[in-house]
Amino acid sequence: MKTNQAVMAFSQSEKIKAGLIWVSQIIEFMGGLSGEQKSGVQKSVIVLLRMVAQETALAKALTGHEDWKVSEGHIEKALVMLDSGVEEEAMLQIARALSKVTNVGQQAMTQLQESGHL
């Protein structure tokens, strides 16, 4: 990864991690809801997760790091599970995506530190 790609990877990883954490917290909150309330929150969380997916696609395009593609796959699976009403399974996929995104951020930070930019 070039320096500019490492900067972008680190920046995007922080933004995407925050989004994934928000999504997971909202899904946990959904567990206590029922009926129309749950349906409304489910639609909102799907929109938010799609926004996170778009940021992940942007990160992949900007940096070319392979873990972004893996993260995209986990996010897509989570979206399918949310659409199907299986929130618990979606949480597993979100956790896997979060792990990959964290790895990208750590690698980018290490590279930036080693090159003297941080």
PDB file of C-alpha atoms in Angstrom:
ATOM      1  CA  MET A   1       0.000   0.000   0.000  1.00  0.00           C
ATOM      2  CA  LYS A   2       1.290   3.437  -0.887  1.00  0.00           C
ATOM      3  CA  THR A   3       1.253   6.167   1.737  1.00  0.00           C
ATOM      4  CA  ASN A   4      -1.810   7.890   0.299  1.00  0.00           C
ATOM      5  CA  GLN A   5      -3.624   4.542   0.160  1.00  0.00           C
ATOM      6  CA  ALA A   6      -2.658   3.826   3.773  1.00  0.00           C
ATOM      7  CA  VAL A   7      -4.044   7.197   4.859  1.00  0.00           C
ATOM      8  CA  MET A   8      -7.302   6.527   3.015  1.00  0.00           C
ATOM      9  CA  ALA A   9      -7.495   2.959   4.355  1.00  0.00           C
ATOM     10  CA  PHE A  10      -7.016   4.153   7.916  1.00  0.00           C
ATOM     11  CA  SER A  11      -9.551   6.969   7.538  1.00  0.00           C
ATOM     12  CA  GLN A  12     -12.154   4.756   5.898  1.00  0.00           C
ATOM     13  CA  SER A  13     -11.625   1.972   8.421  1.00  0.00           C
ATOM     14  CA  GLU A  14     -12.426   4.323  11.298  1.00  0.00           C
ATOM     15  CA  LYS A  15     -15.586   5.581   9.590  1.00  0.00           C
ATOM     16  CA  ILE A  16     -16.749   2.087   8.651  1.00  0.00           C
ATOM     17  CA  LYS A  17     -16.002   0.686  12.110  1.00  0.00           C
ATOM     18  CA  ALA A  18     -18.157   3.405  13.653  1.00  0.00           C
ATOM     19  CA  GLY A  19     -20.984   2.597  11.249  1.00  0.00           C
ATOM     20  CA  LEU A  20     -20.801  -1.124  11.967  1.00  0.00           C
ATOM     21  CA  ILE A  21     -20.814  -0.500  15.714  1.00  0.00           C
ATOM     22  CA  TRP A  22     -23.862   1.768  15.369  1.00  0.00           C
ATOM     23  CA  VAL A  23     -25.641  -0.897  13.308  1.00  0.00           C
ATOM     24  CA  SER A  24     -24.890  -3.613  15.860  1.00  0.00           C
ATOM     25  CA  GLN A  25     -26.165  -1.427  18.709  1.00  0.00           C
ATOM     26  CA  ILE A  26     -29.387  -0.675  16.839  1.00  0.00           C
ATOM     27  CA  ILE A  27     -29.916  -4.372  16.107  1.00  0.00           C
ATOM     28  CA  GLU A  28     -29.521  -5.142  19.808  1.00  0.00           C
ATOM     29  CA  PHE A  29     -32.063  -2.414  20.575  1.00  0.00           C
ATOM     30  CA  MET A  30     -34.473  -4.001  18.061  1.00  0.00           C
ATOM     31  CA  GLY A  31     -34.642  -7.135  20.186  1.00  0.00           C
ATOM     32  CA  GLY A  32     -36.866  -5.333  22.695  1.00  0.00           C
ATOM     33  CA  LEU A  33     -39.316  -4.068  20.089  1.00  0.00           C
ATOM     34  CA  SER A  34     -42.271  -5.633  18.344  1.00  0.00           C
ATOM     35  CA  GLY A  35     -44.706  -4.931  15.558  1.00  0.00           C
ATOM     36  CA  GLU A  36     -44.561  -1.634  13.707  1.00  0.00           C
ATOM     37  CA  GLN A  37     -41.781  -0.269  15.888  1.00  0.00           C
ATOM     38  CA  LYS A  38     -39.508  -3.171  15.078  1.00  0.00           C
ATOM     39  CA  SER A  39     -40.367  -2.935  11.392  1.00  0.00           C
ATOM     40  CA  GLY A  40     -39.535   0.766  11.303  1.00  0.00           C
ATOM     41  CA  VAL A  41     -36.224   0.320  13.094  1.00  0.00           C
ATOM     42  CA  GLN A  42     -35.385  -2.630  10.833  1.00  0.00           C
ATOM     43  CA  LYS A  43     -35.888  -0.477   7.730  1.00  0.00           C
ATOM     44  CA  SER A  44     -33.699   2.252   9.206  1.00  0.00           C
ATOM     45  CA  VAL A  45     -30.898  -0.122  10.129  1.00  0.00           C
ATOM     46  CA  ILE A  46     -30.941  -1.585   6.621  1.00  0.00           C
ATOM     47  CA  VAL A  47     -30.548   1.901   5.145  1.00  0.00           C
ATOM     48  CA  LEU A  48     -27.664   2.626   7.525  1.00  0.00           C
ATOM     49  CA  LEU A  49     -25.968  -0.670   6.705  1.00  0.00           C
ATOM     50  CA  ARG A  50     -26.307   0.034   2.982  1.00  0.00           C
ATOM     51  CA  MET A  51     -24.539   3.353   3.570  1.00  0.00           C
ATOM     52  CA  VAL A  52     -21.753   1.476   5.359  1.00  0.00           C
ATOM     53  CA  ALA A  53     -21.585  -0.933   2.411  1.00  0.00           C
ATOM     54  CA  GLN A  54     -21.158   2.014   0.032  1.00  0.00           C
ATOM     55  CA  GLU A  55     -18.293   3.373   2.137  1.00  0.00           C
ATOM     56  CA  THR A  56     -16.707  -0.080   2.097  1.00  0.00           C
ATOM     57  CA  ALA A  57     -16.953  -0.210  -1.694  1.00  0.00           C
ATOM     58  CA  LEU A  58     -15.340   3.224  -1.864  1.00  0.00           C
ATOM     59  CA  ALA A  59     -12.518   2.088   0.426  1.00  0.00           C
ATOM     60  CA  LYS A  60     -11.927  -0.953  -1.771  1.00  0.00           C
ATOM     61  CA  ALA A  61     -11.775   1.234  -4.875  1.00  0.00           C
ATOM     62  CA  LEU A  62      -9.393   3.735  -3.250  1.00  0.00           C
ATOM     63  CA  THR A  63      -6.983   1.295  -1.632  1.00  0.00           C
ATOM     64  CA  GLY A  64      -7.372  -2.054  -3.375  1.00  0.00           C
ATOM     65  CA  HIS A  65      -6.936  -3.938  -0.086  1.00  0.00           C
ATOM     66  CA  GLU A  66      -8.375  -7.463  -0.315  1.00  0.00           C
ATOM     67  CA  ASP A  67      -9.995  -7.365   3.143  1.00  0.00           C
ATOM     68  CA  TRP A  68     -12.439  -4.715   1.928  1.00  0.00           C
ATOM     69  CA  LYS A  69     -13.881  -7.264  -0.509  1.00  0.00           C
ATOM     70  CA  VAL A  70     -14.241  -9.806   2.293  1.00  0.00           C
ATOM     71  CA  SER A  71     -15.916  -7.158   4.473  1.00  0.00           C
ATOM     72  CA  GLU A  72     -18.327  -6.345   1.649  1.00  0.00           C
ATOM     73  CA  GLY A  73     -19.349  -9.994   1.519  1.00  0.00           C
ATOM     74  CA  HIS A  74     -20.094 -10.079   5.242  1.00  0.00           C
ATOM     75  CA  ILE A  75     -22.072  -6.847   5.024  1.00  0.00           C
ATOM     76  CA  GLU A  76     -24.101  -8.180   2.080  1.00  0.00           C
ATOM     77  CA  LYS A  77     -24.890 -11.352   4.028  1.00  0.00           C
ATOM     78  CA  ALA A  78     -25.941  -9.231   7.011  1.00  0.00           C
ATOM     79  CA  LEU A  79     -28.276  -7.231   4.768  1.00  0.00           C
ATOM     80  CA  VAL A  80     -29.890 -10.412   3.462  1.00  0.00           C
ATOM     81  CA  MET A  81     -30.347 -11.679   7.009  1.00  0.00           C
ATOM     82  CA  LEU A  82     -31.861  -8.392   8.151  1.00  0.00           C
ATOM     83  CA  ASP A  83     -34.244  -8.453   5.179  1.00  0.00           C
ATOM     84  CA  SER A  84     -35.211 -11.975   6.252  1.00  0.00           C
ATOM     85  CA  GLY A  85     -35.782 -10.934   9.870  1.00  0.00           C
ATOM     86  CA  VAL A  86     -32.888 -12.973  11.273  1.00  0.00           C
ATOM     87  CA  GLU A  87     -31.167 -10.234  13.265  1.00  0.00           C
ATOM     88  CA  GLU A  88     -29.074 -12.581  15.401  1.00  0.00           C
ATOM     89  CA  GLU A  89     -27.388 -14.062  12.343  1.00  0.00           C
ATOM     90  CA  ALA A  90     -26.848 -10.589  10.899  1.00  0.00           C
ATOM     91  CA  MET A  91     -24.914  -9.683  14.069  1.00  0.00           C
ATOM     92  CA  LEU A  92     -22.432 -12.491  13.386  1.00  0.00           C
ATOM     93  CA  GLN A  93     -21.774 -11.193   9.879  1.00  0.00           C
ATOM     94  CA  ILE A  94     -21.387  -7.644  11.166  1.00  0.00           C
ATOM     95  CA  ALA A  95     -18.858  -8.845  13.743  1.00  0.00           C
ATOM     96  CA  ARG A  96     -16.890 -10.592  10.993  1.00  0.00           C
ATOM     97  CA  ALA A  97     -16.941  -7.455   8.834  1.00  0.00           C
ATOM     98  CA  LEU A  98     -15.829  -5.378  11.813  1.00  0.00           C
ATOM     99  CA  SER A  99     -12.889  -7.715  12.358  1.00  0.00           C
ATOM    100  CA  LYS A 100     -11.735  -7.359   8.738  1.00  0.00           C
ATOM    101  CA  VAL A 101     -12.157  -3.590   8.785  1.00  0.00           C
ATOM    102  CA  THR A 102     -10.155  -3.396  12.007  1.00  0.00           C
ATOM    103  CA  ASN A 103      -7.382  -5.446  10.391  1.00  0.00           C
ATOM    104  CA  VAL A 104      -7.173  -3.012   7.474  1.00  0.00           C
ATOM    105  CA  GLY A 105      -6.978  -0.064   9.851  1.00  0.00           C
ATOM    106  CA  GLN A 106      -4.258  -1.715  11.929  1.00  0.00           C
ATOM    107  CA  GLN A 107      -2.191  -2.562   8.871  1.00  0.00           C
ATOM    108  CA  ALA A 108      -2.536   0.971   7.535  1.00  0.00           C
ATOM    109  CA  MET A 109      -1.564   2.481  10.879  1.00  0.00           C
ATOM    110  CA  THR A 110       1.457   0.205  11.177  1.00  0.00           C
ATOM    111  CA  GLN A 111       2.598   1.182   7.690  1.00  0.00           C
ATOM    112  CA  LEU A 112       2.156   4.871   8.440  1.00  0.00           C
ATOM    113  CA  GLN A 113       4.060   4.539  11.712  1.00  0.00           C
ATOM    114  CA  GLU A 114       6.910   2.625  10.087  1.00  0.00           C
ATOM    115  CA  SER A 115       7.196   5.229   7.330  1.00  0.00           C
ATOM    116  CA  GLY A 116       7.335   8.021   9.900  1.00  0.00           C
ATOM    117  CA  HIS A 117       4.027   9.617   8.949  1.00  0.00           C
ATOM    118  CA  LEU A 118       2.464   8.983  12.371  1.00  0.00           C
TER     119      LEU A 118
END
